Amino acid sequence: MARVLHKEQSEIHVDYVNAPNQLARGSPSKNHTGRKLYRLVGVSFGLLCILQIALNISLRLTLCETAAEKTNKQQQQQQKTHQTHHRWVYFRPSFYYISSIKKSWQDSRDDCLRRGADLVIINSREEQVESDNVMNCWIGLTLRETKGEWKWVDGTPLTKSYWGSGEPNDYEGKTEDCVEIKFHDEENSWNDIPCGDQNFWICEKTVAL
Ligand code: GN1
Ligand code: CA
């Protein structure tokens, strides 16, 4: 193998004959590569740590957000439930809801049905007196599709009635097939009016307590 070509080179370059010994001790270039490798491993590890921390933070933030969203949703649901129930009043044995807007008889009934109730059926004097605190409210009594017989929304026929004076009268030849409580504070307070008229309404929900 090449020993030394020039004198200068012999001063500068390593004698290959001695190379195995030098390798055993570890050459400077090998040391350099090793350091590079250590540095690379170190940097990679550092990067991995940073990535892990970032992941942890983002995961925690997401979980916190999800928990906050859940609490928010629960609160909204509670609020909604409260809003839908706070206008119900209890009068044994039922809960009553008095609307704050007006609708036709059928639309009013549909609203009650959506609330798990139906238009009020008055089957006691107490119930009539209690319902009489309102004016112009639909009740669950109709002639519609009943072959001329007054019937409650549960299909039972009318036995005890509380018609106002002169009612029912199909006023001025109009078809007045639905019933409202018309006269405030009078026991005989019912009036027949056209089912398409706009009125407030009373829903009744019977619940076993
Ligand atoms: C009449 O005038 P008013 O609205 O109080 C009528 C009722 C009718 C109603 C129709 C004594 O009541 O029977 O259903 O119009 N009252 C009388 O709008 O005839
Ligand atoms: Ca009438």
Coordinates of C-alpha atoms and ligand atoms in Angstrom, one line a residue:
M1 CA 0.0 0.0 0.0
A2 CA 1.1 3.6 -0.3
R3 CA 3.3 4.5 2.5
V4 CA 4.4 8.1 2.1
L5 CA 4.7 9.8 -1.2
H6 CA 6.2 13.1 -0.1
K7 CA 8.0 14.2 2.9
E8 CA 5.4 17.0 3.5
Q9 CA 2.6 14.4 3.1
S10 CA 4.2 12.2 5.6
E11 CA 4.1 15.0 8.1
I12 CA 0.5 15.8 7.3
H13 CA -1.1 12.4 6.5
V14 CA -1.4 9.4 8.6
D15 CA 0.7 6.4 7.9
Y16 CA -1.6 3.7 6.7
V17 CA 0.6 1.2 8.4
N18 CA -0.4 2.6 11.7
A19 CA -4.0 3.0 10.7
P20 CA -5.4 -0.1 12.5
N21 CA -4.0 1.2 15.8
Q22 CA -5.5 4.5 15.3
L23 CA -8.8 3.1 14.3
A24 CA -8.7 1.1 17.6
R25 CA -8.3 4.4 19.5
G26 CA -11.0 6.0 17.4
S27 CA -10.2 8.3 14.5
P28 CA -11.2 12.0 14.7
S29 CA -13.6 11.6 11.8
K30 CA -15.3 8.6 13.5
N31 CA -15.6 10.7 16.7
H32 CA -17.1 13.5 14.6
T33 CA -19.7 11.2 13.0
G34 CA -20.6 9.7 16.5
R35 CA -21.1 13.2 17.9
K36 CA -23.3 14.0 14.9
L37 CA -25.3 10.9 15.5
Y38 CA -25.7 11.7 19.2
R39 CA -26.8 15.2 18.3
L40 CA -29.3 13.9 15.8
V41 CA -30.7 11.4 18.3
G42 CA -30.9 14.2 20.9
V43 CA -32.6 16.6 18.6
S44 CA -35.1 13.9 17.4
F45 CA -35.9 13.1 21.0
G46 CA -36.3 16.7 21.8
L47 CA -38.7 17.2 18.9
L48 CA -40.6 14.1 19.9
C49 CA -41.0 15.5 23.4
I50 CA -42.2 18.8 22.0
L51 CA -44.7 17.0 19.7
Q52 CA -46.0 14.9 22.7
I53 CA -46.5 18.1 24.8
A54 CA -48.3 19.8 21.9
L55 CA -50.5 16.7 21.5
N56 CA -51.3 16.6 25.2
I57 CA -52.2 20.2 25.3
S58 CA -54.5 20.0 22.2
L59 CA -56.1 16.8 23.5
R60 CA -56.8 18.5 26.9
L61 CA -58.2 21.6 25.2
T62 CA -60.5 19.4 23.0
L63 CA -61.7 17.4 26.1
C64 CA -62.2 20.6 28.0
E65 CA -64.2 22.1 25.1
T66 CA -66.3 18.9 24.8
A67 CA -67.0 19.0 28.5
A68 CA -67.9 22.7 28.4
E69 CA -70.1 22.1 25.4
K70 CA -71.9 19.3 27.2
T71 CA -72.5 21.4 30.3
N72 CA -73.8 24.2 28.0
K73 CA -76.1 21.8 26.2
Q74 CA -77.4 20.4 29.5
Q75 CA -78.1 23.9 30.8
Q76 CA -79.9 24.8 27.5
Q77 CA -82.0 21.7 27.8
Q78 CA -82.9 22.4 31.4
Q79 CA -83.8 25.9 30.5
K80 CA -86.0 24.7 27.6
T81 CA -87.7 22.1 29.9
H82 CA -88.3 24.9 32.4
Q83 CA -89.7 27.2 29.8
T84 CA -92.0 24.6 28.4
H85 CA -93.3 23.6 31.9
H86 CA -93.4 26.8 33.8
R87 CA -96.7 27.8 32.3
W88 CA -98.4 24.6 33.4
V89 CA -100.6 24.9 36.5
Y90 CA -101.7 22.0 38.6
F91 CA -105.4 21.6 39.5
R92 CA -106.2 18.1 40.7
P93 CA -106.1 15.7 38.9
S94 CA -104.5 17.5 35.9
F95 CA -102.0 20.0 34.7
Y96 CA -103.3 22.9 32.6
Y97 CA -101.5 25.1 30.1
I98 CA -103.0 28.4 28.9
S99 CA -101.5 29.6 25.6
S100 CA -100.2 33.1 25.2
I101 CA -100.9 33.3 21.4
K102 CA -104.0 32.6 19.3
K103 CA -104.7 29.8 16.8
S104 CA -107.6 28.0 15.1
W105 CA -109.2 25.2 17.1
Q106 CA -107.4 22.4 15.2
D107 CA -104.0 24.1 15.4
S108 CA -104.6 24.7 19.1
R109 CA -105.4 21.0 19.5
D110 CA -102.3 20.0 17.5
D111 CA -100.2 22.2 19.9
C112 CA -101.6 20.4 22.9
L113 CA -101.0 17.0 21.3
R114 CA -97.4 18.0 20.7
R115 CA -97.1 18.8 24.4
G116 CA -98.4 15.3 25.3
A117 CA -101.8 16.8 26.2
D118 CA -105.1 17.6 24.6
L119 CA -107.6 20.5 24.7
V120 CA -109.2 20.6 28.0
I121 CA -112.2 18.4 28.8
I122 CA -114.5 19.8 31.4
N123 CA -116.0 17.0 33.4
S124 CA -116.7 18.6 36.7
R125 CA -118.1 21.8 38.0
E126 CA -114.8 22.6 39.8
E127 CA -113.0 22.2 36.5
Q128 CA -115.4 24.6 34.8
V129 CA -115.1 27.2 37.6
E130 CA -111.3 26.9 37.4
S131 CA -111.2 27.2 33.6
D132 CA -113.5 30.2 33.9
N133 CA -110.7 32.4 34.9
V134 CA -109.9 32.9 31.3
M135 CA -111.6 34.5 28.3
N136 CA -111.9 33.4 24.6
C137 CA -110.1 30.1 25.1
W138 CA -110.7 26.9 23.0
I139 CA -111.9 23.9 24.9
G140 CA -111.9 20.3 23.7
L141 CA -115.5 20.3 22.6
T142 CA -116.7 20.1 19.0
L143 CA -119.3 19.2 16.5
R144 CA -116.8 18.6 13.8
E145 CA -117.0 15.1 12.3
T146 CA -119.4 14.0 15.1
K147 CA -122.6 13.8 13.0
G148 CA -124.2 16.7 14.8
E149 CA -123.5 15.6 18.4
W150 CA -121.3 17.6 20.7
K151 CA -118.3 15.5 21.7
W152 CA -115.2 15.9 23.7
V153 CA -111.8 15.3 22.1
D154 CA -111.6 11.9 23.8
G155 CA -114.8 10.9 22.0
T156 CA -117.1 11.1 25.0
P157 CA -120.5 12.8 24.5
L158 CA -121.4 16.0 26.3
T159 CA -123.4 15.2 29.4
K160 CA -123.1 18.3 31.6
S161 CA -122.8 21.7 29.7
Y162 CA -122.1 25.3 30.7
W163 CA -123.5 27.2 27.7
G164 CA -123.8 31.0 27.9
S165 CA -127.2 32.5 27.5
G166 CA -128.6 31.9 24.0
E167 CA -125.7 29.6 23.1
P168 CA -125.1 27.5 21.1
N169 CA -126.6 29.5 18.3
D170 CA -124.6 29.2 15.0
Y171 CA -124.7 32.9 15.1
E172 CA -126.0 34.6 11.9
G173 CA -126.3 31.3 10.1
K174 CA -122.5 30.6 10.4
T175 CA -121.2 27.2 11.1
E176 CA -120.1 27.4 14.7
D177 CA -118.8 23.9 15.4
C178 CA -116.1 24.6 18.0
V179 CA -116.4 25.8 21.6
E180 CA -114.7 28.6 23.5
I181 CA -114.9 29.8 27.1
K182 CA -116.1 33.3 26.4
F183 CA -117.4 34.9 29.5
H184 CA -115.0 35.6 32.3
D185 CA -116.2 34.7 35.8
E186 CA -119.6 33.4 34.7
E187 CA -120.3 29.7 35.3
N188 CA -122.3 29.4 32.1
S189 CA -119.5 30.7 29.9
W190 CA -119.4 28.6 26.7
N191 CA -120.0 29.9 23.3
D192 CA -119.9 28.1 19.9
I193 CA -117.9 29.8 17.2
P194 CA -116.4 28.9 13.8
C195 CA -113.5 26.5 14.2
G196 CA -111.2 28.6 12.0
D197 CA -111.4 31.6 14.3
Q198 CA -108.3 32.6 16.2
N199 CA -108.4 32.0 20.0
F200 CA -106.2 31.3 22.9
W201 CA -106.5 27.7 24.2
I202 CA -106.2 25.5 27.3
C203 CA -104.4 22.2 27.2
E204 CA -105.0 19.5 29.8
K205 CA -102.5 16.8 30.7
T206 CA -103.5 14.2 33.2
V207 CA -100.6 12.6 35.0
A208 CA -100.5 10.0 37.7
L209 CA -98.7 11.5 40.7
Ligands
GN1_1 C1 -121.6 37.1 19.0 O1 -120.9 39.7 19.6 P1 -120.1 38.7 20.3 O2 -118.8 38.5 19.6 O3 -119.9 38.9 21.8 C2 -122.7 36.0 19.4 C3 -122.0 34.6 19.5 C4 -121.2 34.3 18.3 C5 -120.2 35.4 18.1 C6 -119.4 35.1 16.8 C7 -125.2 36.9 22.0 O4 -120.9 37.3 20.2 O5 -123.0 33.6 19.7 O6 -120.7 33.1 18.4 O7 -120.8 36.7 17.9 N1 -123.3 36.4 20.6 C8 -124.7 36.5 20.7 O8 -118.4 36.0 16.7 O9 -125.4 36.3 19.7
CA2 CA -122.2 31.3 19.3

